[in-house]
CSV table of C-alpha atoms in Angstrom, one decimal:
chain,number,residue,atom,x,y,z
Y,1284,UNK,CA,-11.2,19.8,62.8
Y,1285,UNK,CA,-7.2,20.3,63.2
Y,1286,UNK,CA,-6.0,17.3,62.8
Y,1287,UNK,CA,-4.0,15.8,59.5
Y,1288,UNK,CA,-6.1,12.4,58.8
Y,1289,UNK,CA,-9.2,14.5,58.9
Y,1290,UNK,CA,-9.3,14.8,55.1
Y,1291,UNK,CA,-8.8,10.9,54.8
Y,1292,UNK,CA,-11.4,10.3,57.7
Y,1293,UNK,CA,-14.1,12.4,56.0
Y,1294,UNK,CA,-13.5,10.8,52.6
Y,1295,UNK,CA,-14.0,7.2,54.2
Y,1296,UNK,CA,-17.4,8.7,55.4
Y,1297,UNK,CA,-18.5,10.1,52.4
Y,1298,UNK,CA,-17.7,6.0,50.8
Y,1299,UNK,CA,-19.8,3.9,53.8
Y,1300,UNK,CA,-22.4,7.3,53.1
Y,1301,UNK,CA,-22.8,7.1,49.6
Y,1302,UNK,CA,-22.6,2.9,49.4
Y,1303,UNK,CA,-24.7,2.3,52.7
Y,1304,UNK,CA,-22.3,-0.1,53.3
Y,1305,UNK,CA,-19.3,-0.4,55.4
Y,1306,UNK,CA,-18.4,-4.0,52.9
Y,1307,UNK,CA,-18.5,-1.9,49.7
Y,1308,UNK,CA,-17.3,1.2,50.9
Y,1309,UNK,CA,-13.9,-0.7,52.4
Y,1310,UNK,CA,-13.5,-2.8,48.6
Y,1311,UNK,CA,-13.7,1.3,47.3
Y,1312,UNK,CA,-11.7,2.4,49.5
Y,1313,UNK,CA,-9.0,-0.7,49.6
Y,1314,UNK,CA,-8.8,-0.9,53.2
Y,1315,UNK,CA,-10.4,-3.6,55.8
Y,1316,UNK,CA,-14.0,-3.1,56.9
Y,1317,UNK,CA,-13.0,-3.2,60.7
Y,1318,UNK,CA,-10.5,-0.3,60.0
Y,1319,UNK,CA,-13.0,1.6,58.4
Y,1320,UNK,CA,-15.7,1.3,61.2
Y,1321,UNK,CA,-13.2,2.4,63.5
Y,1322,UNK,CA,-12.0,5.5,61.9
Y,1323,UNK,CA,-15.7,6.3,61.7
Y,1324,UNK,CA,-16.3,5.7,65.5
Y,1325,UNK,CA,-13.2,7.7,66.3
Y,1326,UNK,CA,-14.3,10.5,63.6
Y,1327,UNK,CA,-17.5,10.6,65.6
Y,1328,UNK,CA,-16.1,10.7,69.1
Y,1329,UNK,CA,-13.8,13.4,67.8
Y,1330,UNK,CA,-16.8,15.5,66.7
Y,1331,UNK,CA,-19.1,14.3,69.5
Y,1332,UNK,CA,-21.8,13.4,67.3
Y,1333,UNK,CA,-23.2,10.2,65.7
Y,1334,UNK,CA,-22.6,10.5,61.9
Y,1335,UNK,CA,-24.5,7.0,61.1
Y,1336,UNK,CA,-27.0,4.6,62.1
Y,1337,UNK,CA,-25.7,1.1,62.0
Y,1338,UNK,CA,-28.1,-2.4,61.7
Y,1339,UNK,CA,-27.0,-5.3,61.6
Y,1340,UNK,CA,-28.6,-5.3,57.6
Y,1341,UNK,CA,-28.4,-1.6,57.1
Y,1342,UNK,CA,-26.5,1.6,57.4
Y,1343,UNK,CA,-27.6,5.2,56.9
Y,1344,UNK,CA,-26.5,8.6,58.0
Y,1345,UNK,CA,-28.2,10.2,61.1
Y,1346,UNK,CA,-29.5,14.0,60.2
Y,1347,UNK,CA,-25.9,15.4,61.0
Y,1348,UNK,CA,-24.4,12.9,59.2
Y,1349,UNK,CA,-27.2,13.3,56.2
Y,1350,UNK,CA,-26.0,17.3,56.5
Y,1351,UNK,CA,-22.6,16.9,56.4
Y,1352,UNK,CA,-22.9,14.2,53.2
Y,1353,UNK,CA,-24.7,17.1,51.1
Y,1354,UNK,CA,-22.1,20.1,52.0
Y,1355,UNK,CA,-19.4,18.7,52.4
Y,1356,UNK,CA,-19.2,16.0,49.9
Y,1357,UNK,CA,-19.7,17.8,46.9
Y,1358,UNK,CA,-17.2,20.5,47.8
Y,1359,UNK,CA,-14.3,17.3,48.2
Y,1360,UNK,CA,-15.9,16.1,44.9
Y,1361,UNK,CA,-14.9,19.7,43.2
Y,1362,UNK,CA,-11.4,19.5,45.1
Y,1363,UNK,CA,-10.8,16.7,43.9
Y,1364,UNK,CA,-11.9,17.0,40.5
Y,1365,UNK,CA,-9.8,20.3,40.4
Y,1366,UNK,CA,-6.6,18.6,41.0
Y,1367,UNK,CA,-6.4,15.8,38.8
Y,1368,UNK,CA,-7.6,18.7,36.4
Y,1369,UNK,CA,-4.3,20.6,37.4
Y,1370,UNK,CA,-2.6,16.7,37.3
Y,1371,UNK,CA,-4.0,16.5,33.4
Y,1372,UNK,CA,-1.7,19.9,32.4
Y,1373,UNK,CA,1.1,18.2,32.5
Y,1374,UNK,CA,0.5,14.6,31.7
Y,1375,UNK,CA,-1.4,13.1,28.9
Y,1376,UNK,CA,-5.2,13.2,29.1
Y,1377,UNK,CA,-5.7,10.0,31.9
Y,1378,UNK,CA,-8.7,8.5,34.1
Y,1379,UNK,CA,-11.6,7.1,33.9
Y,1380,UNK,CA,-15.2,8.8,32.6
Y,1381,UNK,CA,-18.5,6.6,33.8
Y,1382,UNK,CA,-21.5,6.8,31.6
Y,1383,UNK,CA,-24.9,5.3,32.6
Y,1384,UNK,CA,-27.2,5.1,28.8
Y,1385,UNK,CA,-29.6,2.8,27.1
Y,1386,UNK,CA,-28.7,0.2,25.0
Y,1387,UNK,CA,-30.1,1.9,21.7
Y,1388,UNK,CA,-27.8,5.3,22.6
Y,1389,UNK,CA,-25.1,3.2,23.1
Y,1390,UNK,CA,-25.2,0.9,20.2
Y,1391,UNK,CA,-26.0,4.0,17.5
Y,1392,UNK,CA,-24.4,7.3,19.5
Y,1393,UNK,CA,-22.1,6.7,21.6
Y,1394,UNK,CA,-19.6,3.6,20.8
Y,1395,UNK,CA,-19.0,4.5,17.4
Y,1396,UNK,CA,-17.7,8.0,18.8
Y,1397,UNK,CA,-16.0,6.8,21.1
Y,1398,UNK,CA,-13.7,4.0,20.0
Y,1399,UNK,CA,-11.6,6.5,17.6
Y,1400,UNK,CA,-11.0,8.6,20.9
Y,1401,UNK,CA,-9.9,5.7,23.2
Y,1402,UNK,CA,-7.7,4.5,20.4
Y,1403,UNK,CA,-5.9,7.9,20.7
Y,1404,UNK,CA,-5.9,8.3,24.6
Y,1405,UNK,CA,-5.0,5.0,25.6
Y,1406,UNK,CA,-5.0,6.3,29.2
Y,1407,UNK,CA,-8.6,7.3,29.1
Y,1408,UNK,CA,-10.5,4.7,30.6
Y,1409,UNK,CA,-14.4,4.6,30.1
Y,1410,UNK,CA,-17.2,2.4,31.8
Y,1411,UNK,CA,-21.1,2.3,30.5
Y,1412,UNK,CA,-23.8,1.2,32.0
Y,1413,UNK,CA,-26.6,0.2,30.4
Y,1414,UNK,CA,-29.6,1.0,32.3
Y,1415,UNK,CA,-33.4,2.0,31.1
Y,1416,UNK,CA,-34.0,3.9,34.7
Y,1417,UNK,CA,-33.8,7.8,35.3
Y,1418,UNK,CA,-30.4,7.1,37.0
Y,1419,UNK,CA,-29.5,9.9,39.6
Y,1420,UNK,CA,-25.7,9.9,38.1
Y,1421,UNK,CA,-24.4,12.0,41.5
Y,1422,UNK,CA,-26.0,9.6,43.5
Y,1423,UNK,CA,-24.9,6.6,41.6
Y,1424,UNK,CA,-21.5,7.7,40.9
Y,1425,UNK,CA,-21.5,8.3,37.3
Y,1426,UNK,CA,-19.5,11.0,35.0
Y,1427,UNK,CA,-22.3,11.4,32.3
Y,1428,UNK,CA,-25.8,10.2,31.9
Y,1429,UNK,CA,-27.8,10.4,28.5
Y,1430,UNK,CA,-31.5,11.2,28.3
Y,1431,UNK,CA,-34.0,12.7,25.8
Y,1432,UNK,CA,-33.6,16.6,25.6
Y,1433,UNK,CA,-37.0,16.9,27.4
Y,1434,UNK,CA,-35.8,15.0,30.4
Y,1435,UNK,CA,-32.8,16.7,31.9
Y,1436,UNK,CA,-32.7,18.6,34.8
Y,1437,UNK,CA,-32.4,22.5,34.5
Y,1438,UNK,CA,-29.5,22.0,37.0
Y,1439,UNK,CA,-27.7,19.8,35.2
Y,1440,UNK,CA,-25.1,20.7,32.0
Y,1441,UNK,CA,-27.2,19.5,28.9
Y,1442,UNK,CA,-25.2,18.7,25.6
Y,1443,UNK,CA,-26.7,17.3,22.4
Y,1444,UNK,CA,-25.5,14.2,20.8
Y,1445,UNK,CA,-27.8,13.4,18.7
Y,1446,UNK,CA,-30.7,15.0,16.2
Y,1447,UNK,CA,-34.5,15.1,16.8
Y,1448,UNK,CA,-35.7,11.8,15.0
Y,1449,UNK,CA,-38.3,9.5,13.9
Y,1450,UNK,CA,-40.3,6.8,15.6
Y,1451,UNK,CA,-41.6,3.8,13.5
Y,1452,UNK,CA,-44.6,1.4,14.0
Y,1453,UNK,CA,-43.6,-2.0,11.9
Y,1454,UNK,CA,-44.3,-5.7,11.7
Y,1455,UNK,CA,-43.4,-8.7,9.4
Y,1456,UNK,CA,-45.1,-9.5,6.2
Y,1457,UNK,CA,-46.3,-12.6,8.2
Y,1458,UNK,CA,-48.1,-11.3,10.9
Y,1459,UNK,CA,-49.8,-8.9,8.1
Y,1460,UNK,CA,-50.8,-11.8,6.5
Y,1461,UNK,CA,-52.8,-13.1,9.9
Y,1462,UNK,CA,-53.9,-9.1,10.7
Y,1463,UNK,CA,-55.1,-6.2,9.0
Y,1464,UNK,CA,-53.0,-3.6,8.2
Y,1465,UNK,CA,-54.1,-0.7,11.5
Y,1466,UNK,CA,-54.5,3.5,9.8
Y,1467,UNK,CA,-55.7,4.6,13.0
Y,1468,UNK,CA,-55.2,4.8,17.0
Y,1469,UNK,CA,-58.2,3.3,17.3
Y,1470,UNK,CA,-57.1,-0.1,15.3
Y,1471,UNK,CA,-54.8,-0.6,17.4
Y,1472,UNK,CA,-57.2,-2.4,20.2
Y,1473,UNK,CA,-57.7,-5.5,18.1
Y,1474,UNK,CA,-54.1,-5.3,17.2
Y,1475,UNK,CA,-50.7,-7.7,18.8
Y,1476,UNK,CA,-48.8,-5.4,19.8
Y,1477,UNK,CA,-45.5,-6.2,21.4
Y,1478,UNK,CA,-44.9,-3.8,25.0
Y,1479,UNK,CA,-42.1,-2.3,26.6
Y,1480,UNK,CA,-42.2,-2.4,30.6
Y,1481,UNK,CA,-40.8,0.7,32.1
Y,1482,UNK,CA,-38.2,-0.3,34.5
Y,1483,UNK,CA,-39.2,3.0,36.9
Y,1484,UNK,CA,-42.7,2.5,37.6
Y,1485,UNK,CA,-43.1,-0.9,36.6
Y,1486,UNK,CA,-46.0,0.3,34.2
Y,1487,UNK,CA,-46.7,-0.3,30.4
Y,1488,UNK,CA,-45.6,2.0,27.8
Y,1489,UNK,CA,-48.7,3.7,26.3
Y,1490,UNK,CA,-47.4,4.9,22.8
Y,1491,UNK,CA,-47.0,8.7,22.6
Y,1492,UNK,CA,-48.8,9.2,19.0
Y,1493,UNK,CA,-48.8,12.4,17.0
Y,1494,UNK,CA,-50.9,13.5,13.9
Y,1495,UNK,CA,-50.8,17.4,13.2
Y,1496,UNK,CA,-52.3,18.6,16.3
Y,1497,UNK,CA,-53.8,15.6,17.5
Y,1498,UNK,CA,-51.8,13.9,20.2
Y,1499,UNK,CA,-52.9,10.9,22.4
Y,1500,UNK,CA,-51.3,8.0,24.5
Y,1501,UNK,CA,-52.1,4.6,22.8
Y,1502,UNK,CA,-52.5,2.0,26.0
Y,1503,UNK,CA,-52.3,-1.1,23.3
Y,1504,UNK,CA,-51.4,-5.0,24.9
Y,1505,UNK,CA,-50.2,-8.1,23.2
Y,1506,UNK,CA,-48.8,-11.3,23.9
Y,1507,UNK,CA,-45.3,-10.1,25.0
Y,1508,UNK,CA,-43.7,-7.4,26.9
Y,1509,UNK,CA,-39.9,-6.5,27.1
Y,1510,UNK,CA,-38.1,-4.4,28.6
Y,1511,UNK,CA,-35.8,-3.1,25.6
Y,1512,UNK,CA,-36.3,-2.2,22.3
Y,1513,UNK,CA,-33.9,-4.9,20.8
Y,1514,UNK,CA,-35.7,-7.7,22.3
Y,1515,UNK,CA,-39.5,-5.9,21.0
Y,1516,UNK,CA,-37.5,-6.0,17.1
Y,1517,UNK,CA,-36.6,-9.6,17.5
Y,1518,UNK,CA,-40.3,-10.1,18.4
Y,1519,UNK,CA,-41.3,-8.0,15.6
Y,1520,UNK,CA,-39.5,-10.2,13.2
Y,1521,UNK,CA,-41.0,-13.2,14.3
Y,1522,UNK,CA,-44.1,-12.6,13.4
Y,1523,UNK,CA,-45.6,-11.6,16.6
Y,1524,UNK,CA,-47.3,-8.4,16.7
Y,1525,UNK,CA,-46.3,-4.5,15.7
Y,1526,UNK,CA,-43.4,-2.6,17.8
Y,1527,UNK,CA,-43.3,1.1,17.9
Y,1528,UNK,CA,-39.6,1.4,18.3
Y,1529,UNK,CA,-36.8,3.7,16.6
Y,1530,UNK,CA,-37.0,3.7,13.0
Y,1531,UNK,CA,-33.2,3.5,12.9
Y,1532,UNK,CA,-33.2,0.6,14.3
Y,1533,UNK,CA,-35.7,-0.9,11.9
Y,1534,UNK,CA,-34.5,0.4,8.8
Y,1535,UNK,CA,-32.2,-1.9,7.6
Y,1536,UNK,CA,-35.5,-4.6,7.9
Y,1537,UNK,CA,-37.7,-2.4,6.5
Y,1538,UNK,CA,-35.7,-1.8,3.3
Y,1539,UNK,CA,-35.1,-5.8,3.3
Y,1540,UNK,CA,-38.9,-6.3,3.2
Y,1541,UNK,CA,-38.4,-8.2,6.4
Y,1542,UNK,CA,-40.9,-5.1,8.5
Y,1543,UNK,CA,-43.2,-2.7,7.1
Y,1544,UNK,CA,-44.0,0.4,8.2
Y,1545,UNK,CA,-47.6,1.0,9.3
Y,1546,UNK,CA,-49.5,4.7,10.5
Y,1547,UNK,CA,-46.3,7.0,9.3
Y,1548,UNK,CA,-48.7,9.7,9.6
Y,1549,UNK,CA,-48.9,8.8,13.6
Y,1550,UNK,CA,-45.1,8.9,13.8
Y,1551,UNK,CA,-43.7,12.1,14.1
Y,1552,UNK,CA,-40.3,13.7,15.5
Y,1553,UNK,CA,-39.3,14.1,18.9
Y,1554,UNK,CA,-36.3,15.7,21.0
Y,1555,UNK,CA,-33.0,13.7,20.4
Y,1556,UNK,CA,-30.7,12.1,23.1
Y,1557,UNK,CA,-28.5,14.7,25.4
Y,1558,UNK,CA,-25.6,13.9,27.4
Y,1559,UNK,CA,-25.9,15.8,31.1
Y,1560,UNK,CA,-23.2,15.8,34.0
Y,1561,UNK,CA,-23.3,17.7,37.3
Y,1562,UNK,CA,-23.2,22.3,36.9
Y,1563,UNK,CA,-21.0,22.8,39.6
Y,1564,UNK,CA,-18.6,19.9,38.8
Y,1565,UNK,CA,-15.2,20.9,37.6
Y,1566,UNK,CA,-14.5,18.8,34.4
Y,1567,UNK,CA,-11.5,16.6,34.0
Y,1568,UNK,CA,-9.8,16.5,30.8
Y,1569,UNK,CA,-10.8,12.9,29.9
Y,1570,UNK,CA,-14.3,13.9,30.5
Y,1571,UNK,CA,-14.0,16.9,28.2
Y,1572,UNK,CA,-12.7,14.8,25.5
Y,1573,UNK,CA,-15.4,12.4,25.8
Y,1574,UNK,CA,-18.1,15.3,25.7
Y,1575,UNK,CA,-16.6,17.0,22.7
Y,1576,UNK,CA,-16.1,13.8,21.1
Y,1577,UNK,CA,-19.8,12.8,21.9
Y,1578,UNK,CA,-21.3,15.9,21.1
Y,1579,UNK,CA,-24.0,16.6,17.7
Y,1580,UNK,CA,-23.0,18.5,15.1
Y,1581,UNK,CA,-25.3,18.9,12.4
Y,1582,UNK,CA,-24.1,18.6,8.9
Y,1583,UNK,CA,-23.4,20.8,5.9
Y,1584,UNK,CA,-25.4,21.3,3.3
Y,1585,UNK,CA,-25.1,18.5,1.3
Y,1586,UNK,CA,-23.0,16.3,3.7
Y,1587,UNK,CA,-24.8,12.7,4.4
Y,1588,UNK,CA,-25.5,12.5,8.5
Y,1589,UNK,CA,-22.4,11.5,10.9
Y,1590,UNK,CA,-22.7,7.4,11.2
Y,1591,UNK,CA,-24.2,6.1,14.5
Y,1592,UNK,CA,-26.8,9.1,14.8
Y,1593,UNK,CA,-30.0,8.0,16.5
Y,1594,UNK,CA,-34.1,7.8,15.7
Y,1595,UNK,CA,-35.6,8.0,19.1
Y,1596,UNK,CA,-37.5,9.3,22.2
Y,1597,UNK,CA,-38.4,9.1,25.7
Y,1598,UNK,CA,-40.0,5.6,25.7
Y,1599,UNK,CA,-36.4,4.5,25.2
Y,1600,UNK,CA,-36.2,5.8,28.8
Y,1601,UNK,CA,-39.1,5.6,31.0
Y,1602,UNK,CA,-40.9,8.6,32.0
C-alpha cells in the first residue's frame, strides 16, 4: 500500500478492530462514525478484500482482517510507543500509564507509591481500574496489570511490588460468642462463613489452606457472598460469620479486639502481587517511572517494611 493516508486508515481499523464497534472506535478516534465506515470500505476496496463483518448489533474482523489485527497492530503499537519514547528525551516525562488491579493492591501497593510520583511529574497522567477478572491488558488496552507472582504469563515482563504474605481467618468477638471457636478444616462445615464469588467463572472461592505439608481446598458456605474482600471485612465485623481475607487488612481490627484470629496454623504465606506489561512493548518514560516507582524492594536489616506493602494471594484474583 503506496498511498500517504494508509498509515491513518490502518490505525482507524485497528480502533473499530479492537472496540468491535464503529460508535466507540469513532469517540477514540475523534472523528464521525460515517467517516470512519467509509475509510474502512475504501481501505477494503483498495486492498480488495473484506476486512470486517458488519451486523446491524455487531462487528468483527473476517480471517484477513483477524490476521492483519495480530501482525500488524502490534508492530504500530511498538512504532508508536517508540516515538513518544524519542518525544520523552527532550520534554519532561508526559502521558498517560493505564493500570487494571484489585481494590486491595490498589488501596495498600500501589496509591501510596504513586501519589509522591504524580506530585513530581505533573504531566504523567495515570488511570486504574479496579477489576477482580484475569484482565487480558493488550486486549483491553491497559499499560500494566497486577497479579499474584504465580499468575503471570511467561510472556509477559513480571516485576515485584510487593512481598510474599500472610492470609488471615478472623471474626468478631460476637459471632464467637454464638459459635465455637473452629482448629481444623474440618470445623469449618458447621461454621458462617462469609464467600467471595469469583468474577471469572462465577464459582465460589474454596479456601486454599496450608499446614506443613498438608494442603487442601476448604469449599465452606454461609449466609453471604461478595465479591471483594472489603465488603467480606465489613461482614466480618458485623458479626456474621469468619472471612479468610488478607491479614493486612485485618490487622488494625485484630489488634483493636474488634476480629480474632482463628487456625493461624492453616494460614501460611503465599507469592506476593507482581506488576506485568507486554515483552515486546517498548516502554515510555512515564511507564518506567511508574514501574520503578511501583516496584518491591525489600528492606535492610533493621529497617521497618515500606508503608502500603500488602498480605495477600490469588483469591484476591480469581483463578
Amino acid at each position: 500500500m503506496a498511498r500517504d493516508n494508509d498509515i491513518s486508515d490502518l490505525m482507524a481499523f485497528l480502533a473499530v478492530a479492537r472496540e468491535r464497534s464503529f460508535t466507540r472506535a469513532a469517540a477514540k478516534l475523534g472523528v464521525s462514525q460515517s467517516a470512519l465506515s467509509h475509510t474502512l470500505r475504501a481501505m477494503e476496496t483498495r486492498m480488495g478484500l473484506r476486512l470486517l463483518t458488519r451486523t446491524t448489533r455487531s462487528v468483527a474482523p473476517t480471517e484477513a482482517g483477524e490476521r492483519l489485527l495480530q501482525t500488524v497492530g502490534p508492530r504500530l503499537d511498538e512504532i508508536e510507543a517508540e516515538l513518544r519514547a524519542l518525544k520523552e528525551m527532550r520534554d519532561q516525562p508526559a502521558g498517560t500509564v493505564r493500570i487494571t488491579a484489585i481494590d486491595f493492591a490498589v488501596d495498600h501497593v500501589i496509591w501510596p507509591r504513586l501519589a509522591p510520583l504524580l506530585l513530581q511529574y505533573p504531566d504523567i497522567q495515570v488511570e486504574v481500574s479496579v477489576d477482580y477478572r484475569l484482565t487480558d491488558i493488550v486486549a483491553d488496552g491497559f499499560d500494566i496489570g497486577v497479579r499474584h507472582g504465580d499468575q503471570v504469563e511467561k510472556d509477559m515482563i513480571a516485576v515485584p511490588i510487593d512481598a510474599p504474605m500472610q492470609m488471615a481467618m478472623v471474626a468478631s468477638p460476637a459471632y464467637f460468642a454464638r459459635h465455637p471457636v473452629p482448629r481444623t478444616p474440618q470445623d469449618l462445615t458447621s461454621q458462617q462463613c462469609i464467600t467471595l464469588r469469583l468474577p471469572t467463572k462465577g464459582g465460589l472461592y474454596a479456601w486454599e489452606l496450608e499446614k506443613g505439608r498438608q494442603k487442601l481446598q476448604a469449599r465452606v458456605s454461609g449466609q453471604v457472598v461478595f465479591n471483594g474482600v472489603y465488603q467480606m471485612v465489613h461482614a466480618a465485623l458485623s458479626g456474621l460469620g469468619l472471612a479468610f481475607v488478607p491479614d493486612d487488612l485485618v490487622a488494625p481490627h485484630v489488634a483493636q479486639g474488634n476480629l480474632v484470629r482463628v487456625m493461624e496454623d492453616w494460614c501460611p504465606a503465599f507469592p506476593g502481587l507482581h506488576l506485568y506489561y507486554p515483552s515486546r512493548r517498548q516502554s515510555s518514560r512515564a511507564l518506567q517511572l511508574v514501574v520503578e516507582a511501583l516496584r518491591y524492594r525489600r528492606p535492610a536489616l533493621g529497617e521497618a517494611p515500606v508503608k502500603g506493602s500488602t498480605r495477600s494471594r490469588k483469591v484476591l484474583t480469581n483463578s
